[in-house]
Amino acid sequence: MGDARFRAVSPETLRMVAVDGLTLMYHGASGMTHIMATPAPEILAALTGEACTRAALMQRLKNRYDLAEADEAALAARLDELVSAGLVEAL
């Protein structure tokens, strides 16, 4: 999936609530509630709107969160989890 583009599902299908450092996210399309920790909510926020490649997503996250060093393997793993959960689409 090196050249794949990723996009978060429509924000209108999600309801998010922050609780004790976690984010509870209800996905209306699937009827499932997900419990997320950082960086999953931040990744979803960075993928809202225009789809992008993994490399472009990494750059967005570096810019938004002033990341000096980023772990590309960790980002790939989180993206795979979000795609499996149905919260991110791989195009």
Coordinates of N, CA and C in Angstrom, one line a residue:
M1 N 0.8 -1.2 0.0 CA 0.0 0.0 0.0 C 0.8 1.3 0.0
G2 N 2.0 1.2 -0.5 CA 2.9 2.3 -0.5 C 2.4 3.6 -1.2
D3 N 1.7 3.3 -2.3 CA 1.1 4.5 -3.1 C -0.4 4.7 -2.8
A4 N -0.9 3.9 -1.9 CA -2.3 4.0 -1.5 C -2.6 5.4 -0.9
R5 N -3.8 5.9 -1.2 CA -4.2 7.1 -0.5 C -5.2 6.8 0.5
F6 N -5.2 7.6 1.6 CA -6.1 7.3 2.7 C -7.0 8.5 3.0
R7 N -8.2 8.2 3.5 CA -9.1 9.3 3.9 C -9.9 8.8 5.1
A8 N -10.2 9.7 6.0 CA -11.1 9.3 7.1 C -12.5 9.3 6.6
V9 N -13.3 8.5 7.3 CA -14.7 8.4 6.9 C -15.3 9.8 7.2
S10 N -16.5 10.0 6.7 CA -17.1 11.3 6.9 C -17.3 11.7 8.3
P11 N -16.9 12.9 8.7 CA -17.0 13.3 10.1 C -18.5 13.3 10.6
E12 N -19.4 13.4 9.7 CA -20.8 13.3 10.1 C -21.3 12.0 10.6
T13 N -20.5 10.9 10.3 CA -20.8 9.6 10.8 C -20.2 9.3 12.2
L14 N -19.4 10.2 12.7 CA -18.7 10.0 14.0 C -19.1 10.9 15.1
R15 N -19.2 10.4 16.3 CA -19.4 11.2 17.5 C -18.2 10.9 18.4
M16 N -17.5 11.9 18.9 CA -16.4 11.7 19.7 C -16.5 12.4 21.0
V17 N -16.1 11.8 22.1 CA -16.1 12.3 23.4 C -14.7 12.0 24.1
A18 N -14.1 13.0 24.6 CA -12.8 12.7 25.4 C -13.1 12.4 26.8
V19 N -12.5 11.3 27.3 CA -12.7 10.8 28.7 C -11.4 10.3 29.2
D20 N -10.9 11.0 30.3 CA -9.7 10.6 31.0 C -8.6 10.2 30.1
G21 N -8.3 11.1 29.1 CA -7.1 10.9 28.2 C -7.4 10.0 27.1
L22 N -8.5 9.4 27.0 CA -8.9 8.6 25.8 C -10.0 9.3 25.0
T23 N -10.2 8.8 23.8 CA -11.3 9.3 23.0 C -12.3 8.1 22.7
L24 N -13.6 8.3 23.1 CA -14.6 7.4 22.7 C -15.2 7.9 21.4
M25 N -15.2 7.0 20.5 CA -15.7 7.4 19.1 C -16.8 6.4 18.7
Y26 N -18.0 7.0 18.5 CA -19.1 6.2 18.0 C -19.2 6.4 16.5
H27 N -19.1 5.3 15.8 CA -19.2 5.3 14.3 C -20.6 4.8 13.9
G28 N -21.4 5.8 13.5 CA -22.8 5.6 13.2 C -23.0 4.6 12.1
A29 N -22.2 4.6 11.1 CA -22.4 3.7 9.9 C -22.2 2.2 10.3
S30 N -21.4 1.9 11.3 CA -21.2 0.5 11.7 C -21.9 0.2 13.0
G31 N -22.3 1.3 13.8 CA -22.9 1.1 15.1 C -22.0 0.7 16.2
M32 N -20.7 0.8 15.9 CA -19.7 0.4 16.9 C -19.1 1.6 17.6
T33 N -18.7 1.4 18.8 CA -18.0 2.4 19.6 C -16.6 2.0 19.8
H34 N -15.6 2.9 19.5 CA -14.2 2.6 19.6 C -13.6 3.4 20.7
I35 N -12.7 2.8 21.4 CA -11.9 3.5 22.5 C -10.5 3.7 21.9
M36 N -10.1 5.0 21.8 CA -8.8 5.3 21.2 C -8.0 6.1 22.1
A37 N -6.7 5.9 21.9 CA -5.6 6.6 22.6 C -4.8 7.4 21.5
T38 N -4.1 8.3 21.9 CA -3.2 9.0 21.0 C -2.3 8.0 20.4
P39 N -2.0 8.0 19.1 CA -2.3 9.1 18.1 C -3.5 8.9 17.2
A40 N -4.3 7.9 17.5 CA -5.4 7.5 16.6 C -6.3 8.7 16.3
P41 N -6.8 9.5 17.3 CA -7.7 10.6 17.0 C -7.0 11.7 16.1
E42 N -5.7 11.9 16.4 CA -4.9 12.9 15.7 C -4.7 12.4 14.2
I43 N -4.6 11.1 14.0 CA -4.4 10.6 12.6 C -5.8 10.8 11.9
L44 N -6.9 10.5 12.5 CA -8.2 10.7 11.9 C -8.4 12.2 11.6
A45 N -8.0 13.1 12.5 CA -8.2 14.5 12.2 C -7.3 14.9 11.0
A46 N -6.1 14.4 10.9 CA -5.3 14.8 9.8 C -5.8 14.2 8.4
L47 N -6.6 13.1 8.5 CA -7.1 12.5 7.3 C -8.5 13.0 6.9
T48 N -9.0 13.9 7.7 CA -10.3 14.5 7.3 C -10.2 15.4 6.2
G49 N -11.1 15.2 5.2 CA -11.0 16.1 4.0 C -10.3 15.3 2.8
E50 N -9.3 16.0 2.3 CA -8.6 15.4 1.1 C -7.8 14.2 1.5
A51 N -7.9 13.2 0.6 CA -7.2 11.9 0.8 C -5.7 12.2 0.6
C52 N -4.8 11.4 1.2 CA -3.4 11.6 1.0 C -2.7 10.3 1.1
T53 N -1.4 10.3 0.7 CA -0.6 9.1 0.8 C -0.1 9.0 2.3
R54 N 0.6 7.9 2.6 CA 1.2 7.7 3.9 C 2.2 8.8 4.1
A55 N 3.1 9.0 3.1 CA 4.1 10.0 3.2 C 3.6 11.4 3.5
A56 N 2.5 11.8 2.8 CA 1.9 13.1 2.9 C 1.2 13.2 4.3
L57 N 0.6 12.1 4.8 CA 0.1 12.1 6.1 C 1.1 12.3 7.2
M58 N 2.3 11.6 7.0 CA 3.4 11.8 7.9 C 3.8 13.3 8.0
Q59 N 3.8 13.9 6.8 CA 4.2 15.3 6.8 C 3.2 16.2 7.5
R60 N 1.9 15.9 7.2 CA 0.8 16.7 7.9 C 0.9 16.6 9.4
L61 N 1.2 15.3 9.9 CA 1.3 15.1 11.4 C 2.5 15.9 11.9
K62 N 3.7 15.8 11.2 CA 4.9 16.5 11.6 C 4.6 18.0 11.7
N63 N 3.9 18.6 10.7 CA 3.6 20.0 10.7 C 2.6 20.4 11.8
R64 N 1.6 19.6 12.0 CA 0.5 20.0 13.0 C 1.0 19.8 14.4
Y65 N 1.8 18.8 14.7 CA 2.2 18.5 16.0 C 3.7 18.7 16.3
D66 N 4.4 19.4 15.4 CA 5.8 19.7 15.6 C 6.6 18.5 16.0
L67 N 6.4 17.4 15.2 CA 7.2 16.2 15.5 C 8.6 16.3 14.9
A68 N 9.6 16.2 15.7 CA 11.0 16.2 15.1 C 11.3 14.8 14.5
E69 N 10.9 13.8 15.2 CA 11.2 12.4 14.7 C 9.9 11.7 14.7
A70 N 9.6 10.9 13.7 CA 8.4 10.2 13.6 C 8.7 8.8 13.1
D71 N 7.9 7.8 13.6 CA 8.1 6.4 13.4 C 7.2 6.0 12.2
E72 N 7.7 5.8 11.0 CA 6.9 5.4 9.9 C 6.3 4.1 10.0
A73 N 6.9 3.1 10.7 CA 6.4 1.8 10.9 C 5.2 1.9 11.8
A74 N 5.3 2.7 12.9 CA 4.2 2.9 13.8 C 3.0 3.5 13.1
L75 N 3.2 4.5 12.2 CA 2.1 5.1 11.5 C 1.5 4.1 10.6
A76 N 2.2 3.3 9.9 CA 1.7 2.2 9.1 C 0.8 1.3 9.9
A77 N 1.2 0.9 11.1 CA 0.5 0.0 11.9 C -0.8 0.7 12.4
R78 N -0.8 1.9 12.8 CA -2.0 2.6 13.2 C -3.0 2.8 12.0
L79 N -2.5 3.1 10.8 CA -3.3 3.2 9.6 C -4.0 1.9 9.4
D80 N -3.3 0.8 9.4 CA -3.9 -0.5 9.2 C -5.0 -0.8 10.2
E81 N -4.8 -0.4 11.5 CA -5.8 -0.6 12.5 C -7.0 0.2 12.2
L82 N -6.8 1.5 11.8 CA -8.0 2.4 11.5 C -8.7 1.9 10.2
V83 N -8.0 1.4 9.3 CA -8.7 0.8 8.1 C -9.5 -0.4 8.5
S84 N -8.9 -1.3 9.3 CA -9.6 -2.5 9.7 C -10.8 -2.2 10.5
A85 N -10.8 -1.1 11.3 CA -11.9 -0.7 12.1 C -13.0 0.0 11.3
G86 N -12.7 0.3 10.0 CA -13.7 1.0 9.2 C -13.7 2.5 9.3
L87 N -12.7 3.1 10.0 CA -12.7 4.5 10.3 C -11.9 5.3 9.2
V88 N -11.0 4.6 8.5 CA -10.2 5.2 7.4 C -10.4 4.3 6.2
E89 N -10.5 5.0 5.0 CA -10.7 4.3 3.8 C -9.3 4.3 3.0
A90 N -8.9 3.1 2.5 CA -7.7 3.1 1.7 C -8.2 3.1 0.2
L91 N -7.8 4.1 -0.5 CA -8.3 4.3 -1.9 C -7.2 3.8 -2.9

